[in-house]
Amino acid sequence: GAVVSQHPSRVICKSGTSVKIECRSLDFQATTMFWYRQFPKQSLMLMATSNEGSKATYEQGVEKDKFLINHASLTLSTLTVTSAHPEDSSFYICSARVAGGIQYFGAGTRLSVL
Amino acid sequence: QKEVEQDPGPLSVPEGAIVSLNCTYSNSAFQYFMWYRQYSRKGPELLMYTYSSGNKEDGRFTAQVDKSSKYISLFIRDSQPSDSATYLCAMSGSGNTPLVFGKGTRLSVIA
């Protein structure tokens, strides 16, 4: 299957700082990528849909100014958590869509805000 | 009624058992069906993909889709301790819409 690389895998930061997470499709081009958040023992919660060359589409209740998404190329989407606070601590996962609606996921980023 | 219902378990079976995991859904427009496996603190890994109704087999894994009943299944034969993970069903109506996920079933295979 296709490979999606997500970096970093683990981030610990102080409250008020910004954190950038990168999601790359390594062996294919992805016009659409997705960003999810996952709390312990819960399913994936879609945060936003990232389309190359255009603005991201955010799900209801997700603050677009808080979670900045940039999809500048066909192989890279970034999520920046701005002015992070402890309540932003979570597991963030990206995915890239290929033909037939299949999505391949990155390994996830565990964010801890102190 | 949620769009996709999946029993969260946990499900515990002895090594070698046949495991049956299921999801039901309400949206008749769904036609792309997937099963993902997620280990703790990792991203989901695609296991099986089925378009429309039918069966698909890959090694020890078999996926079944019954669109008339809005019911999908994943069977794992000769289960191994390494199969212990959370299994997520996912589906969408077209290739351009986000996947809708079940809540996931936590499976433990005991040696």
PDB file of N, CA and C in Angstrom, chain A residues 10 34 36 38 41-44 46 49 59 91 93 97-108 110, chain B residues 32 34 36 38-46 49 88 92 94-99 101-104 106:
ATOM      1  N   ARG A  10       6.230  12.509  18.277  1.00  0.00           N
ATOM      2  CA  ARG A  10       5.957  12.874  19.667  1.00  0.00           C
ATOM      3  C   ARG A  10       6.413  14.311  19.878  1.00  0.00           C
ATOM      4  N   PHE A  34      -6.380  14.448   4.974  1.00  0.00           N
ATOM      5  CA  PHE A  34      -7.289  14.670   6.099  1.00  0.00           C
ATOM      6  C   PHE A  34      -6.492  14.735   7.395  1.00  0.00           C
ATOM      7  N   TYR A  36      -7.049  14.196  11.568  1.00  0.00           N
ATOM      8  CA  TYR A  36      -7.927  13.651  12.588  1.00  0.00           C
ATOM      9  C   TYR A  36      -7.321  13.892  13.967  1.00  0.00           C
ATOM     10  N   GLN A  38      -7.622  12.043  17.894  1.00  0.00           N
ATOM     11  CA  GLN A  38      -8.121  10.837  18.554  1.00  0.00           C
ATOM     12  C   GLN A  38      -7.821  10.891  20.032  1.00  0.00           C
ATOM     13  N   LYS A  41      -8.927   5.560  23.632  1.00  0.00           N
ATOM     14  CA  LYS A  41     -10.001   4.572  23.528  1.00  0.00           C
ATOM     15  C   LYS A  41     -11.214   5.101  22.769  1.00  0.00           C
ATOM     16  N   GLN A  42     -11.003   6.087  21.927  1.00  0.00           N
ATOM     17  CA  GLN A  42     -12.097   6.592  21.107  1.00  0.00           C
ATOM     18  C   GLN A  42     -11.719   6.515  19.635  1.00  0.00           C
ATOM     19  N   SER A  43     -12.717   6.666  18.793  1.00  0.00           N
ATOM     20  CA  SER A  43     -12.458   6.578  17.367  1.00  0.00           C
ATOM     21  C   SER A  43     -11.880   7.886  16.846  1.00  0.00           C
ATOM     22  N   LEU A  44     -11.602   7.904  15.565  1.00  0.00           N
ATOM     23  CA  LEU A  44     -11.025   9.081  14.930  1.00  0.00           C
ATOM     24  C   LEU A  44     -12.074  10.173  14.777  1.00  0.00           C
ATOM     25  N   LEU A  46     -12.696  13.520  12.659  1.00  0.00           N
ATOM     26  CA  LEU A  46     -12.214  14.330  11.538  1.00  0.00           C
ATOM     27  C   LEU A  46     -12.192  15.795  11.935  1.00  0.00           C
ATOM     28  N   THR A  49     -10.462  18.754   6.150  1.00  0.00           N
ATOM     29  CA  THR A  49     -10.060  18.192   4.867  1.00  0.00           C
ATOM     30  C   THR A  49      -9.141  19.194   4.195  1.00  0.00           C
ATOM     31  N   GLU A  59     -14.270  20.895   9.992  1.00  0.00           N
ATOM     32  CA  GLU A  59     -15.504  20.341  10.532  1.00  0.00           C
ATOM     33  C   GLU A  59     -16.074  21.290  11.586  1.00  0.00           C
ATOM     34  N   PHE A  91      -3.802  12.893  20.304  1.00  0.00           N
ATOM     35  CA  PHE A  91      -3.127  12.138  19.250  1.00  0.00           C
ATOM     36  C   PHE A  91      -3.675  12.646  17.923  1.00  0.00           C
ATOM     37  N   ILE A  93      -3.620  12.532  13.769  1.00  0.00           N
ATOM     38  CA  ILE A  93      -3.283  11.607  12.692  1.00  0.00           C
ATOM     39  C   ILE A  93      -3.697  12.226  11.364  1.00  0.00           C
ATOM     40  N   ARG A  97      -5.720  10.527   0.620  1.00  0.00           N
ATOM     41  CA  ARG A  97      -6.694   9.741  -0.134  1.00  0.00           C
ATOM     42  C   ARG A  97      -6.135   9.397  -1.516  1.00  0.00           C
ATOM     43  N   VAL A  98      -6.399   8.141  -1.909  1.00  0.00           N
ATOM     44  CA  VAL A  98      -6.052   7.701  -3.254  1.00  0.00           C
ATOM     45  C   VAL A  98      -7.351   7.335  -3.968  1.00  0.00           C
ATOM     46  N   ALA A  99      -7.239   6.705  -5.102  1.00  0.00           N
ATOM     47  CA  ALA A  99      -8.417   6.357  -5.892  1.00  0.00           C
ATOM     48  C   ALA A  99      -9.339   5.411  -5.129  1.00  0.00           C
ATOM     49  N   GLY A 100     -10.626   5.509  -5.414  1.00  0.00           N
ATOM     50  CA  GLY A 100     -11.588   4.601  -4.793  1.00  0.00           C
ATOM     51  C   GLY A 100     -11.909   4.941  -3.364  1.00  0.00           C
ATOM     52  N   GLY A 101     -11.545   6.136  -2.943  1.00  0.00           N
ATOM     53  CA  GLY A 101     -11.888   6.557  -1.589  1.00  0.00           C
ATOM     54  C   GLY A 101     -11.003   5.990  -0.509  1.00  0.00           C
ATOM     55  N   ILE A 102     -10.003   5.206  -0.875  1.00  0.00           N
ATOM     56  CA  ILE A 102      -9.108   4.624   0.131  1.00  0.00           C
ATOM     57  C   ILE A 102      -8.255   5.720   0.758  1.00  0.00           C
ATOM     58  N   GLN A 103      -8.097   5.635   2.051  1.00  0.00           N
ATOM     59  CA  GLN A 103      -7.209   6.554   2.760  1.00  0.00           C
ATOM     60  C   GLN A 103      -6.091   5.773   3.428  1.00  0.00           C
ATOM     61  N   TYR A 104      -4.872   6.289   3.288  1.00  0.00           N
ATOM     62  CA  TYR A 104      -3.726   5.727   3.981  1.00  0.00           C
ATOM     63  C   TYR A 104      -3.311   6.709   5.064  1.00  0.00           C
ATOM     64  N   PHE A 105      -3.001   6.160   6.228  1.00  0.00           N
ATOM     65  CA  PHE A 105      -2.757   6.989   7.400  1.00  0.00           C
ATOM     66  C   PHE A 105      -1.282   7.082   7.754  1.00  0.00           C
ATOM     67  N   GLY A 106      -0.929   8.220   8.348  1.00  0.00           N
ATOM     68  CA  GLY A 106       0.367   8.358   8.964  1.00  0.00           C
ATOM     69  C   GLY A 106       0.377   7.641  10.307  1.00  0.00           C
ATOM     70  N   ALA A 107       1.533   7.634  10.933  1.00  0.00           N
ATOM     71  CA  ALA A 107       1.700   6.922  12.209  1.00  0.00           C
ATOM     72  C   ALA A 107       1.178   7.707  13.398  1.00  0.00           C
ATOM     73  N   GLY A 108       0.840   8.976  13.166  1.00  0.00           N
ATOM     74  CA  GLY A 108       0.280   9.771  14.244  1.00  0.00           C
ATOM     75  C   GLY A 108       1.320  10.587  14.992  1.00  0.00           C
ATOM     76  N   ARG A 110       1.794  12.340  18.830  1.00  0.00           N
ATOM     77  CA  ARG A 110       1.263  12.501  20.194  1.00  0.00           C
ATOM     78  C   ARG A 110       1.731  13.849  20.735  1.00  0.00           C
TER      79      ARG A 110
ATOM     80  N   TYR B  32     -18.166   2.181  -0.702  1.00  0.00           N
ATOM     81  CA  TYR B  32     -16.767   1.840  -0.479  1.00  0.00           C
ATOM     82  C   TYR B  32     -16.628   1.445   0.981  1.00  0.00           C
ATOM     83  N   MET B  34     -14.144  -0.341   4.051  1.00  0.00           N
ATOM     84  CA  MET B  34     -12.786  -0.663   4.449  1.00  0.00           C
ATOM     85  C   MET B  34     -12.716  -1.152   5.888  1.00  0.00           C
ATOM     86  N   TYR B  36      -9.749  -1.221   8.923  1.00  0.00           N
ATOM     87  CA  TYR B  36      -8.430  -0.785   9.351  1.00  0.00           C
ATOM     88  C   TYR B  36      -8.093  -1.467  10.672  1.00  0.00           C
ATOM     89  N   GLN B  38      -5.670  -0.859  14.040  1.00  0.00           N
ATOM     90  CA  GLN B  38      -4.897   0.170  14.726  1.00  0.00           C
ATOM     91  C   GLN B  38      -4.301  -0.401  16.002  1.00  0.00           C
ATOM     92  N   TYR B  39      -2.980  -0.407  16.055  1.00  0.00           N
ATOM     93  CA  TYR B  39      -2.296  -0.784  17.280  1.00  0.00           C
ATOM     94  C   TYR B  39      -2.227   0.455  18.173  1.00  0.00           C
ATOM     95  N   SER B  40      -2.014   0.214  19.450  1.00  0.00           N
ATOM     96  CA  SER B  40      -2.002   1.304  20.411  1.00  0.00           C
ATOM     97  C   SER B  40      -0.955   2.346  20.044  1.00  0.00           C
ATOM     98  N   ARG B  41      -1.384   3.599  20.009  1.00  0.00           N
ATOM     99  CA  ARG B  41      -0.502   4.729  19.753  1.00  0.00           C
ATOM    100  C   ARG B  41       0.114   4.701  18.363  1.00  0.00           C
ATOM    101  N   LYS B  42      -0.602   4.104  17.404  1.00  0.00           N
ATOM    102  CA  LYS B  42      -0.167   4.095  16.016  1.00  0.00           C
ATOM    103  C   LYS B  42      -1.318   4.541  15.134  1.00  0.00           C
ATOM    104  N   GLY B  43      -1.003   4.901  13.900  1.00  0.00           N
ATOM    105  CA  GLY B  43      -2.044   5.243  12.944  1.00  0.00           C
ATOM    106  C   GLY B  43      -2.725   3.995  12.408  1.00  0.00           C
ATOM    107  N   PRO B  44      -3.966   4.114  11.936  1.00  0.00           N
ATOM    108  CA  PRO B  44      -4.662   2.960  11.361  1.00  0.00           C
ATOM    109  C   PRO B  44      -3.960   2.430  10.113  1.00  0.00           C
ATOM    110  N   GLU B  45      -4.007   1.111   9.973  1.00  0.00           N
ATOM    111  CA  GLU B  45      -3.391   0.431   8.829  1.00  0.00           C
ATOM    112  C   GLU B  45      -4.496  -0.236   8.016  1.00  0.00           C
ATOM    113  N   LEU B  46      -4.533   0.015   6.710  1.00  0.00           N
ATOM    114  CA  LEU B  46      -5.573  -0.569   5.873  1.00  0.00           C
ATOM    115  C   LEU B  46      -5.389  -2.078   5.770  1.00  0.00           C
ATOM    116  N   TYR B  49     -10.261  -3.803   1.623  1.00  0.00           N
ATOM    117  CA  TYR B  49     -11.041  -2.803   0.885  1.00  0.00           C
ATOM    118  C   TYR B  49     -12.005  -3.537  -0.027  1.00  0.00           C
ATOM    119  N   LEU B  88     -11.195  -1.021  13.026  1.00  0.00           N
ATOM    120  CA  LEU B  88     -12.132   0.039  12.663  1.00  0.00           C
ATOM    121  C   LEU B  88     -12.746  -0.260  11.301  1.00  0.00           C
ATOM    122  N   SER B  92     -17.618   5.004   2.737  1.00  0.00           N
ATOM    123  CA  SER B  92     -17.968   6.281   2.136  1.00  0.00           C
ATOM    124  C   SER B  92     -18.881   6.051   0.940  1.00  0.00           C
ATOM    125  N   SER B  94     -18.803   7.945  -1.955  1.00  0.00           N
ATOM    126  CA  SER B  94     -18.114   8.148  -3.218  1.00  0.00           C
ATOM    127  C   SER B  94     -16.636   8.298  -2.923  1.00  0.00           C
ATOM    128  N   GLY B  95     -15.849   8.326  -3.971  1.00  0.00           N
ATOM    129  CA  GLY B  95     -14.412   8.450  -3.778  1.00  0.00           C
ATOM    130  C   GLY B  95     -13.977   9.820  -3.294  1.00  0.00           C
ATOM    131  N   ASN B  96     -14.922  10.769  -3.264  1.00  0.00           N
ATOM    132  CA  ASN B  96     -14.548  12.131  -2.904  1.00  0.00           C
ATOM    133  C   ASN B  96     -15.045  12.582  -1.541  1.00  0.00           C
ATOM    134  N   THR B  97     -15.733  11.715  -0.823  1.00  0.00           N
ATOM    135  CA  THR B  97     -16.240  12.123   0.488  1.00  0.00           C
ATOM    136  C   THR B  97     -15.400  11.484   1.588  1.00  0.00           C
ATOM    137  N   PRO B  98     -15.294  12.171   2.734  1.00  0.00           N
ATOM    138  CA  PRO B  98     -14.505  11.593   3.833  1.00  0.00           C
ATOM    139  C   PRO B  98     -15.088  10.265   4.297  1.00  0.00           C
ATOM    140  N   LEU B  99     -14.224   9.424   4.802  1.00  0.00           N
ATOM    141  CA  LEU B  99     -14.674   8.158   5.356  1.00  0.00           C
ATOM    142  C   LEU B  99     -15.474   8.401   6.636  1.00  0.00           C
ATOM    143  N   PHE B 101     -16.270   6.475  10.069  1.00  0.00           N
ATOM    144  CA  PHE B 101     -15.688   5.367  10.829  1.00  0.00           C
ATOM    145  C   PHE B 101     -16.648   4.838  11.872  1.00  0.00           C
ATOM    146  N   GLY B 102     -16.539   3.538  12.144  1.00  0.00           N
ATOM    147  CA  GLY B 102     -17.144   2.989  13.339  1.00  0.00           C
ATOM    148  C   GLY B 102     -16.271   3.343  14.530  1.00  0.00           C
ATOM    149  N   LYS B 103     -16.746   3.036  15.712  1.00  0.00           N
ATOM    150  CA  LYS B 103     -16.005   3.391  16.925  1.00  0.00           C
ATOM    151  C   LYS B 103     -14.803   2.489  17.146  1.00  0.00           C
ATOM    152  N   GLY B 104     -14.766   1.351  16.468  1.00  0.00           N
ATOM    153  CA  GLY B 104     -13.659   0.424  16.642  1.00  0.00           C
ATOM    154  C   GLY B 104     -13.968  -0.659  17.641  1.00  0.00           C
ATOM    155  N   ARG B 106     -12.085  -3.409  20.112  1.00  0.00           N
ATOM    156  CA  ARG B 106     -10.809  -3.818  20.679  1.00  0.00           C
ATOM    157  C   ARG B 106     -10.759  -5.331  20.797  1.00  0.00           C
TER     158      ARG B 106
END
